[in-house]
Amino acid sequence: MNYSGTGNEKATPASELNRTHVGQTVSFEPDEFTLVFGRIGAIARKEGGVTIALDGVEGTGGLQSSYSLPPTQTVYIQPDMLTNTESTLKDLFGKVQDNLRGHKGDPKPDTL
């Protein structure tokens, strides 16, 4: 297999996974014959590798619930919709603030 993610997934080296990724959907190839899709339940960093434990897999039809990956292994993370929405709102709020700062108001009409 030669999986390279989908258009909305972010390619990330396994060594860059951290607690912010727990709960996010991930896909990766632990070997040349297997493609894994799942939700990250836990991440353990060890010398020379990273272990990803998948949430909700335990005892499911012989599926592995954790995978040890080399630090350079590429994993594909689905975007976190809450973080994306929060970032978009912050950007929009910043633009509104900039526009308000730059706006001096309408000139006052002449009084009679």
GROMACS .gro file of N, CA, C and O in nm, residues 19-75:
model
  228
   19ARG      N    1  -0.031   1.555   2.335
   19ARG     CA    2  -0.161   1.540   2.403
   19ARG      C    3  -0.275   1.609   2.331
   19ARG      O    4  -0.390   1.572   2.346
   20THR      N    5  -0.246   1.711   2.251
   20THR     CA    6  -0.353   1.779   2.178
   20THR      C    7  -0.414   1.689   2.070
   20THR      O    8  -0.524   1.716   2.023
   21HIS      N    9  -0.344   1.584   2.031
   21HIS     CA   10  -0.394   1.493   1.928
   21HIS      C   11  -0.481   1.380   1.983
   21HIS      O   12  -0.548   1.311   1.907
   22VAL      N   13  -0.480   1.361   2.115
   22VAL     CA   14  -0.563   1.255   2.175
   22VAL      C   15  -0.710   1.288   2.147
   22VAL      O   16  -0.755   1.399   2.167
   23GLY      N   17  -0.782   1.189   2.096
   23GLY     CA   18  -0.922   1.207   2.061
   23GLY      C   19  -0.945   1.239   1.915
   23GLY      O   20  -1.057   1.233   1.866
   24GLN      N   21  -0.838   1.273   1.844
   24GLN     CA   22  -0.852   1.304   1.702
   24GLN      C   23  -0.845   1.177   1.618
   24GLN      O   24  -0.787   1.076   1.659
   25THR      N   25  -0.901   1.184   1.499
   25THR     CA   26  -0.899   1.071   1.406
   25THR      C   27  -0.765   1.069   1.333
   25THR      O   28  -0.716   1.173   1.289
   26VAL      N   29  -0.709   0.950   1.320
   26VAL     CA   30  -0.578   0.933   1.259
   26VAL      C   31  -0.583   0.820   1.157
   26VAL      O   32  -0.665   0.728   1.168
   27SER      N   33  -0.497   0.828   1.058
   27SER     CA   34  -0.478   0.716   0.965
   27SER      C   35  -0.328   0.703   0.939
   27SER      O   36  -0.255   0.802   0.938
   28PHE      N   37  -0.284   0.579   0.921
   28PHE     CA   38  -0.141   0.554   0.897
   28PHE      C   39  -0.123   0.411   0.849
   28PHE      O   40  -0.213   0.329   0.859
   29GLU      N   41  -0.005   0.383   0.796
   29GLU     CA   42   0.033   0.249   0.753
   29GLU      C   43   0.142   0.196   0.846
   29GLU      O   44   0.257   0.236   0.834
   30PRO      N   45   0.107   0.107   0.938
   30PRO     CA   46   0.210   0.053   1.027
   30PRO      C   47   0.304  -0.043   0.956
   30PRO      O   48   0.416  -0.066   1.001
   31ASP      N   49   0.259  -0.099   0.844
   31ASP     CA   50   0.343  -0.185   0.762
   31ASP      C   51   0.292  -0.177   0.618
   31ASP      O   52   0.193  -0.109   0.591
   32GLU      N   53   0.358  -0.245   0.527
   32GLU     CA   54   0.322  -0.232   0.386
   32GLU      C   55   0.190  -0.299   0.349
   32GLU      O   56   0.140  -0.281   0.238
   33PHE      N   57   0.131  -0.376   0.439
   33PHE     CA   58   0.008  -0.448   0.409
   33PHE      C   59  -0.115  -0.397   0.484
   33PHE      O   60  -0.225  -0.444   0.461
   34THR      N   61  -0.096  -0.302   0.575
   34THR     CA   62  -0.204  -0.260   0.665
   34THR      C   63  -0.225  -0.109   0.658
   34THR      O   64  -0.129  -0.032   0.661
   35LEU      N   65  -0.351  -0.069   0.653
   35LEU     CA   66  -0.388   0.072   0.660
   35LEU      C   67  -0.482   0.086   0.779
   35LEU      O   68  -0.583   0.016   0.787
   36VAL      N   69  -0.450   0.173   0.872
   36VAL     CA   70  -0.525   0.188   0.996
   36VAL      C   71  -0.598   0.322   0.996
   36VAL      O   72  -0.540   0.425   0.963
   37PHE      N   73  -0.726   0.317   1.034
   37PHE     CA   74  -0.805   0.437   1.059
   37PHE      C   75  -0.859   0.423   1.200
   37PHE      O   76  -0.913   0.318   1.236
   38GLY      N   77  -0.849   0.525   1.281
   38GLY     CA   78  -0.902   0.516   1.417
   38GLY      C   79  -0.892   0.648   1.491
   38GLY      O   80  -0.845   0.748   1.436
   39ARG      N   81  -0.935   0.645   1.615
   39ARG     CA   82  -0.928   0.763   1.701
   39ARG      C   83  -0.819   0.739   1.805
   39ARG      O   84  -0.814   0.633   1.868
   40ILE      N   85  -0.733   0.837   1.824
   40ILE     CA   86  -0.622   0.824   1.917
   40ILE      C   87  -0.676   0.826   2.060
   40ILE      O   88  -0.741   0.920   2.102
   41GLY      N   89  -0.647   0.718   2.134
   41GLY     CA   90  -0.685   0.709   2.275
   41GLY      C   91  -0.572   0.750   2.366
   41GLY      O   92  -0.594   0.805   2.474
   42ALA      N   93  -0.448   0.724   2.324
   42ALA     CA   94  -0.330   0.758   2.403
   42ALA      C   95  -0.208   0.759   2.312
   42ALA      O   96  -0.206   0.692   2.210
   43ILE      N   97  -0.110   0.836   2.353
   43ILE     CA   98   0.017   0.843   2.281
   43ILE      C   99   0.129   0.824   2.382
   43ILE      O  100   0.130   0.889   2.486
   44ALA      N  101   0.221   0.733   2.352
   44ALA     CA  102   0.337   0.712   2.439
   44ALA      C  103   0.462   0.730   2.356
   44ALA      O  104   0.476   0.670   2.250
   45ARG      N  105   0.551   0.815   2.404
   45ARG     CA  106   0.679   0.834   2.336
   45ARG      C  107   0.784   0.754   2.411
   45ARG      O  108   0.794   0.762   2.533
   46LYS      N  109   0.858   0.677   2.335
   46LYS     CA  110   0.968   0.599   2.392
   46LYS      C  111   1.093   0.634   2.314
   46LYS      O  112   1.085   0.688   2.204
   47GLU      N  113   1.206   0.601   2.370
   47GLU     CA  114   1.329   0.623   2.297
   47GLU      C  115   1.323   0.539   2.169
   47GLU      O  116   1.303   0.418   2.173
   48GLY      N  117   1.332   0.607   2.057
   48GLY     CA  118   1.332   0.537   1.929
   48GLY      C  119   1.196   0.505   1.871
   48GLY      O  120   1.185   0.436   1.771
   49GLY      N  121   1.088   0.557   1.932
   49GLY     CA  122   0.957   0.527   1.876
   49GLY      C  123   0.842   0.595   1.945
   49GLY      O  124   0.857   0.658   2.050
   50VAL      N  125   0.726   0.582   1.885
   50VAL     CA  126   0.602   0.638   1.937
   50VAL      C  127   0.498   0.527   1.932
   50VAL      O  128   0.487   0.457   1.832
   51THR      N  129   0.422   0.511   2.039
   51THR     CA  130   0.314   0.413   2.040
   51THR      C  131   0.182   0.487   2.042
   51THR      O  132   0.161   0.577   2.122
   52ILE      N  133   0.095   0.448   1.949
   52ILE     CA  134  -0.039   0.505   1.942
   52ILE      C  135  -0.138   0.398   1.984
   52ILE      O  136  -0.140   0.289   1.927
   53ALA      N  137  -0.218   0.426   2.086
   53ALA     CA  138  -0.325   0.337   2.129
   53ALA      C  139  -0.455   0.392   2.071
   53ALA      O  140  -0.484   0.510   2.084
   54LEU      N  141  -0.530   0.305   2.006
   54LEU     CA  142  -0.655   0.347   1.946
   54LEU      C  143  -0.770   0.332   2.045
   54LEU      O  144  -0.776   0.236   2.120
   55ASP      N  145  -0.859   0.426   2.042
   55ASP     CA  146  -0.975   0.429   2.132
   55ASP      C  147  -1.085   0.340   2.075
   55ASP      O  148  -1.115   0.344   1.957
   56GLY      N  149  -1.145   0.255   2.160
   56GLY     CA  150  -1.260   0.176   2.121
   56GLY      C  151  -1.232   0.052   2.040
   56GLY      O  152  -1.323  -0.005   1.981
   57VAL      N  153  -1.107   0.008   2.034
   57VAL     CA  154  -1.073  -0.107   1.951
   57VAL      C  155  -1.058  -0.235   2.033
   57VAL      O  156  -1.075  -0.344   1.982
   58GLU      N  157  -1.030  -0.221   2.160
   58GLU     CA  158  -1.004  -0.336   2.247
   58GLU      C  159  -1.112  -0.442   2.232
   58GLU      O  160  -1.231  -0.416   2.244
   59GLY      N  161  -1.071  -0.564   2.200
   59GLY     CA  162  -1.162  -0.678   2.190
   59GLY      C  163  -1.252  -0.678   2.068
   59GLY      O  164  -1.355  -0.743   2.066
   60THR      N  165  -1.214  -0.606   1.965
   60THR     CA  166  -1.296  -0.597   1.845
   60THR      C  167  -1.239  -0.684   1.734
   60THR      O  168  -1.145  -0.644   1.667
   61GLY      N  169  -1.293  -0.799   1.716
   61GLY     CA  170  -1.260  -0.885   1.602
   61GLY      C  171  -1.114  -0.903   1.568
   61GLY      O  172  -1.079  -0.907   1.451
   62GLY      N  173  -1.031  -0.912   1.667
   62GLY     CA  174  -0.889  -0.938   1.641
   62GLY      C  175  -0.809  -0.818   1.591
   62GLY      O  176  -0.696  -0.834   1.547
   63LEU      N  177  -0.867  -0.699   1.598
   63LEU     CA  178  -0.792  -0.580   1.556
   63LEU      C  179  -0.693  -0.540   1.665
   63LEU      O  180  -0.722  -0.549   1.783
   64GLN      N  181  -0.578  -0.493   1.622
   64GLN     CA  182  -0.477  -0.443   1.714
   64GLN      C  183  -0.527  -0.313   1.776
   64GLN      O  184  -0.588  -0.231   1.707
   65SER      N  185  -0.500  -0.291   1.903
   65SER     CA  186  -0.544  -0.167   1.967
   65SER      C  187  -0.430  -0.067   1.984
   65SER      O  188  -0.454   0.048   2.018
   66SER      N  189  -0.306  -0.108   1.960
   66SER     CA  190  -0.194  -0.014   1.968
   66SER      C  191  -0.089  -0.049   1.864
   66SER      O  192  -0.075  -0.165   1.823
   67TYR      N  193  -0.017   0.053   1.822
   67TYR     CA  194   0.085   0.038   1.718
   67TYR      C  195   0.209   0.115   1.759
   67TYR      O  196   0.200   0.231   1.800
   68SER      N  197   0.324   0.052   1.745
   68SER     CA  198   0.452   0.118   1.768
   68SER      C  199   0.506   0.164   1.633
   68SER      O  200   0.515   0.085   1.539
   69LEU      N  201   0.538   0.291   1.626
   69LEU     CA  202   0.583   0.351   1.501
   69LEU      C  203   0.719   0.418   1.519
   69LEU      O  204   0.747   0.472   1.627
   70PRO      N  205   0.801   0.419   1.414
   70PRO     CA  206   0.924   0.497   1.423
   70PRO      C  207   0.891   0.646   1.425
   70PRO      O  208   0.786   0.687   1.373
   71PRO      N  209   0.975   0.729   1.484
   71PRO     CA  210   0.946   0.872   1.496
   71PRO      C  211   0.922   0.941   1.361
   71PRO      O  212   0.848   1.038   1.353
   72THR      N  213   0.983   0.890   1.256
   72THR     CA  214   0.970   0.953   1.124
   72THR      C  215   0.848   0.905   1.047
   72THR      O  216   0.818   0.960   0.940
   73GLN      N  217   0.775   0.808   1.101
   73GLN     CA  218   0.656   0.756   1.035
   73GLN      C  219   0.553   0.868   1.017
   73GLN      O  220   0.523   0.940   1.111
   74THR      N  221   0.501   0.881   0.898
   74THR     CA  222   0.398   0.983   0.872
   74THR      C  223   0.262   0.928   0.912
   74THR      O  224   0.225   0.818   0.875
   75VAL      N  225   0.190   1.008   0.991
   75VAL     CA  226   0.052   0.977   1.025
   75VAL      C  227  -0.032   1.093   0.973
   75VAL      O  228   0.017   1.204   0.956
   0.00000   0.00000   0.00000
